[in-house]
Every structure is written in C-alpha cells, then in structure tokens.
Short mmCIF file of C-alpha atoms in Angstrom, two decimals:
data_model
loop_
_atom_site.label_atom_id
_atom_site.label_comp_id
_atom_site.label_asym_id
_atom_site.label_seq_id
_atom_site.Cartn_x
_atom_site.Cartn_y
_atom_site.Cartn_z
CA UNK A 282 87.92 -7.10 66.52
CA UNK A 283 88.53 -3.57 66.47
CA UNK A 284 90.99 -2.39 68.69
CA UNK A 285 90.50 1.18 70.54
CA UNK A 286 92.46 2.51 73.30
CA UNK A 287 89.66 4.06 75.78
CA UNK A 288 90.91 7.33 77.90
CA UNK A 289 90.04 6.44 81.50
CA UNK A 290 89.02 9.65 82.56
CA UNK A 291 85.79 9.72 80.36
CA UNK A 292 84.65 5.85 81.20
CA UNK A 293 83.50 4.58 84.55
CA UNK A 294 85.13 1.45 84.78
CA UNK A 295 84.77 -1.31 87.61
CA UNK A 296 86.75 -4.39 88.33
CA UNK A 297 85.31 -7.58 90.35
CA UNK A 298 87.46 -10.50 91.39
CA UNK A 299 90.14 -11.59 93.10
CA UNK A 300 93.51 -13.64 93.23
CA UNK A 301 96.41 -13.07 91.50
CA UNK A 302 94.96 -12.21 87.93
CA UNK A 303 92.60 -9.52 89.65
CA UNK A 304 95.79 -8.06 91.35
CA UNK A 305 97.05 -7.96 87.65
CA UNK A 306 94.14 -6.19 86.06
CA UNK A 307 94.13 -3.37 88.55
CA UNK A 308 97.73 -2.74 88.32
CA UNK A 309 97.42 -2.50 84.61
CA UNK A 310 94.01 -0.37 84.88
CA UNK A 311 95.77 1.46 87.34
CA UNK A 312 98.96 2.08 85.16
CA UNK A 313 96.63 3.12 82.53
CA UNK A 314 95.35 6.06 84.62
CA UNK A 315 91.79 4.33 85.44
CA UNK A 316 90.84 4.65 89.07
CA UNK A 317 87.99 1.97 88.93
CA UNK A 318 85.57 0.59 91.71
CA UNK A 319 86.89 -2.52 93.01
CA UNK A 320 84.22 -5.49 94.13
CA UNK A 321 85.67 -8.46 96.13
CA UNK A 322 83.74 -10.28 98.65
CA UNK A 323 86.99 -11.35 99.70
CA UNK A 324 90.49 -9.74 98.61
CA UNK A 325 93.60 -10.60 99.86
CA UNK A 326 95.60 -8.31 101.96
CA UNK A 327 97.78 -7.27 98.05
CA UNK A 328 94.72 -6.78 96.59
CA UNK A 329 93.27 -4.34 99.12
CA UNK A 330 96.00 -2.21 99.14
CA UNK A 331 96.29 -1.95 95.32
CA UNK A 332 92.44 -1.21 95.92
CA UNK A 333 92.68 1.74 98.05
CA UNK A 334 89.57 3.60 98.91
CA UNK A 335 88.28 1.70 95.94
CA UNK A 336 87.76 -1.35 97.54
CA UNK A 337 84.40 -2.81 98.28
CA UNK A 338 84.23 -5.86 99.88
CA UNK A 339 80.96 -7.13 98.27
CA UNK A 340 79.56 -8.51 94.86
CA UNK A 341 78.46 -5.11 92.87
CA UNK A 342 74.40 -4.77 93.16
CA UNK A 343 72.63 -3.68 90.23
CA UNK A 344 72.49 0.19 91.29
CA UNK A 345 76.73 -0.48 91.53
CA UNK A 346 76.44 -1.76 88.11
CA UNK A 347 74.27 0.98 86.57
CA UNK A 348 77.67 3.75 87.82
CA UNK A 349 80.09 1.70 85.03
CA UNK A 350 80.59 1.66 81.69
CA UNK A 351 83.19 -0.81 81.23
CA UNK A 352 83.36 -4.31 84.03
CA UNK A 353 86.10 -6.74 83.91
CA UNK A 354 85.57 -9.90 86.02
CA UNK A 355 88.55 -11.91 87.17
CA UNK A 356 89.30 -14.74 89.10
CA UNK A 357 85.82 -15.55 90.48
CA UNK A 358 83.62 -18.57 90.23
CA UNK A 359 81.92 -19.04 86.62
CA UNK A 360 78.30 -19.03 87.86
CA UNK A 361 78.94 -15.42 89.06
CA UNK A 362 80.80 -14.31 86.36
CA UNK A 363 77.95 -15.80 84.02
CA UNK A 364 75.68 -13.65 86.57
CA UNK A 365 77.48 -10.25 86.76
CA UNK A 366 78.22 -10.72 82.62
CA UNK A 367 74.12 -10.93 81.89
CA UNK A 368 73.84 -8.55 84.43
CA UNK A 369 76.21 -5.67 82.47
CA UNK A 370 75.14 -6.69 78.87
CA UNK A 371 71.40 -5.63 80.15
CA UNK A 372 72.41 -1.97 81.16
CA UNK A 373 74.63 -2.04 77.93
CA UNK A 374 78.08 -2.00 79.72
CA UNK A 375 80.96 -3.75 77.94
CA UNK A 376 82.43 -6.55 79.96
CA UNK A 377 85.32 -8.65 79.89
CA UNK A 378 85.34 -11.78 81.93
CA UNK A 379 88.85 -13.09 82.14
CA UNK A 380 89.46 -15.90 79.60
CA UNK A 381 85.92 -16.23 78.92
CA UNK A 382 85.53 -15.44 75.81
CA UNK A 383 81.43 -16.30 75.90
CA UNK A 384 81.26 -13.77 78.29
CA UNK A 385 82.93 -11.12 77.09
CA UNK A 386 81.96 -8.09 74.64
CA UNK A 387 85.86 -7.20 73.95
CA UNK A 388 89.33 -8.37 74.77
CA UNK A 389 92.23 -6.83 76.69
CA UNK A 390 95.43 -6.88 74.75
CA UNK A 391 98.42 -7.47 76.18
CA UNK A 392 100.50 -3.79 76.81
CA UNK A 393 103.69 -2.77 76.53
CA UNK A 394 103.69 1.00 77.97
CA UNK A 395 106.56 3.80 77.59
CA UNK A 396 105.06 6.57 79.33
CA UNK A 397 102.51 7.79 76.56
CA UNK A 398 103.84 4.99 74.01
CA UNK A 399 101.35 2.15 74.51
CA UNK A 400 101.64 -0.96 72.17
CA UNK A 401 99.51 -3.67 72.14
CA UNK A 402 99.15 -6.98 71.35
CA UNK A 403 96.06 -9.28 70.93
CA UNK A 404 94.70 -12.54 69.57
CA UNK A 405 91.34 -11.76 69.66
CA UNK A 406 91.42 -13.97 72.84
CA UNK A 407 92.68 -17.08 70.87
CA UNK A 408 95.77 -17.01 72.17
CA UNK A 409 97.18 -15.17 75.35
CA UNK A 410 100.23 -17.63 74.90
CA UNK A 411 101.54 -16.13 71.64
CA UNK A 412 100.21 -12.31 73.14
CA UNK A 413 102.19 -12.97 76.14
CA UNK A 414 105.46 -14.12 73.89
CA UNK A 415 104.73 -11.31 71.38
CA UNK A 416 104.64 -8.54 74.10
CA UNK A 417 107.92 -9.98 75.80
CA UNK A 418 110.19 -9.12 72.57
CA UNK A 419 108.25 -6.00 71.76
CA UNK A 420 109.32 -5.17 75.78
CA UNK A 421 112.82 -6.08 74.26
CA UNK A 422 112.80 -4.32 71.16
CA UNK A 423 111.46 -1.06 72.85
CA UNK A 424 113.08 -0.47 76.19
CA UNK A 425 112.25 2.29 78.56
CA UNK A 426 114.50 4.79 76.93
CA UNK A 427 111.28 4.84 74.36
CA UNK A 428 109.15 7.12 76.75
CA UNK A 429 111.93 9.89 76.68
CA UNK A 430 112.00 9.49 73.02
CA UNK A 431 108.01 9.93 72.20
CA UNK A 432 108.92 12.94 74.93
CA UNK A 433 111.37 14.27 72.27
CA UNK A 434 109.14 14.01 69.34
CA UNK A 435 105.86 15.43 71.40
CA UNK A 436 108.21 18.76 72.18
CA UNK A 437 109.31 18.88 68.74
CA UNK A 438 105.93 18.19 67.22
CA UNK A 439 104.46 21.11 69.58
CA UNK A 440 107.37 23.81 68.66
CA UNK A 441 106.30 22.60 64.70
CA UNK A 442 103.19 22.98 65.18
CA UNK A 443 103.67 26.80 67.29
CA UNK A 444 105.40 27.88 64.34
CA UNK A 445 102.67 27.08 62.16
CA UNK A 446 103.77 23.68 60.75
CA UNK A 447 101.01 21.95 59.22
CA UNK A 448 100.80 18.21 59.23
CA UNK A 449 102.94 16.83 56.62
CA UNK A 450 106.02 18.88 57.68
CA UNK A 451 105.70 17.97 61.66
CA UNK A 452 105.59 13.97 60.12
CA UNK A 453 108.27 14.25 57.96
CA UNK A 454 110.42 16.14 61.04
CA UNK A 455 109.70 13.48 63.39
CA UNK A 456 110.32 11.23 60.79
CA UNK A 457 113.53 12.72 59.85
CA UNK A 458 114.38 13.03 63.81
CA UNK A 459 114.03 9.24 63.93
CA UNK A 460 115.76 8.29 61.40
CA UNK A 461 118.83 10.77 62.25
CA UNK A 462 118.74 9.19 65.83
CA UNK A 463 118.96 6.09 64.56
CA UNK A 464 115.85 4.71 67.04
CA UNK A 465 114.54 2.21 64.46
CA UNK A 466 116.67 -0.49 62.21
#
C-alpha cells in the first residue's frame, strides 16, 4: 500500500450505493471537502439529503463514468459492484468497492480529522476491526482542541517563514512550541 491523501478539488470523484455505509462514505467525502456525484437507484430519504443536488437516482452510465477519477461503491448488490468495478478499471479510474477487496484498486483508511490535522489508519483492508479500534483511541488521544493547535503552529510557521525563516528553524520552533505547551507526552 501506499498511502496518499488526495485534495478533492483536483479529482472528480463519484459515489454509488446506498444504506447506511453509503450515508457514511459521503459524510466522510463530504467532511473531506469532496463534493462528488452521487448514483442511487434508490436512496433513502438521509441519503438524499446528504446528496443534495448531487443526487442521481440511477446506476452511473458509461459517459457518467468517463466525468470521475476516483468511484467508491457501497452497499449495493455484488453483481453490480463487480459491473461498475470492470467498468472504472477500463477508463483507468481508481475504485473502491466497500469491503471488497477484489474489487478495489486502493483502500480508505479510517480518519480521525482536526480541522486540517487528518490521521489515518489502515490495514490494507485486512482488518477494519483493529482500524476501527485504532482510530477510536487516536480520537482519544487527540481531541478537538488539536485543530486550534495545528492553527497555532500554521500562524507561527507563516510569521517564520515572512521573516525569512528557512526550514530547519520554522521545525525546530514548532517543535520547541510543542514541547513548551506540553501537547505531546
């Protein structure tokens, strides 16, 4: 595996499915900042909200396909996940097809987000038990207080950096800011 974190403003990304671990995907794509094209034939009255003016109630054809970059498939029948998976390899878009791991060209990790801190976990898909334990104590370990914090370093980092720090001295600041703070054990 090699792990990435992909900026959604410079992929097309698309999400078919439905049920509860669809409505789970788009919150998280939707946390991320992604504002993909949704395809259930038949959403629930959550999902379609969560959807928006993304929502189309329909299977993606191949022309929807060919407008994404990136497809995760959730919660929909295997035969049409097998279908829509074939379908995106051919037009070389990633896919993901929830706990599929035949089917899939990458895995999402299990997040823990802080405003702009974003930690993940993942075992390569072998596990989403331990991923799911190992994100709860991370969640425990770094509460919310941790976006203000990256905040602080980012505004310290930038006034560094104004005054013509060069790379070594802004890490050893934030470093040394960390440390005085007492943020870590």
């Amino acid at each position: 595996m090699i792990p990435i974190a992909l900026d959604p403003t410079h992929v097309r990304i698309a999400l078919v499915g439905q049920g509860p671990l669809a409505k789970r995907r788009l919150a998280q794509l939707l946390e991320g900042g992604a504002s993909p094209a949704v395809y259930s034939p038949e959403p629930d009255a959550e999902l379609a909200v969560l959807a928006g003016d993304g929502l189309r109630r329909a299977l993606p054809s191949p022309t929807d396909l060919d407008n994404a970059q990136v497809l995760f498939v959730v919660g929909i029948s295997e035969d049409v996940a097998e279908a829509l998976a074939h379908q995106a390899r051919d037009r070389n878009i990633l896919v993901n097809v929830e706990d599929v791991i035949p089917f899939c060209d990458f895995h999402a990790p299990s997040v823990i987000r802080r405003g702009d801190l974003l930690m993940t976990v993942s075992t390569g898909g072998k596990s989403p038990a331990l991923a799911q334990v190992l994100r709860e104590r991370l969640e425990t370990l770094f509460p919310a207080v941790w976006a203000d914090r990256l905040a602080e370093l980012a505004a310290l980092r930038d006034r560094l950096r104004a005054a013509g720090a060069k790379g070594p001295e802004v890490l050893r600041a934030c470093r040394d800011l960390i440390a005085a703070k007492g943020w870590l054990p």
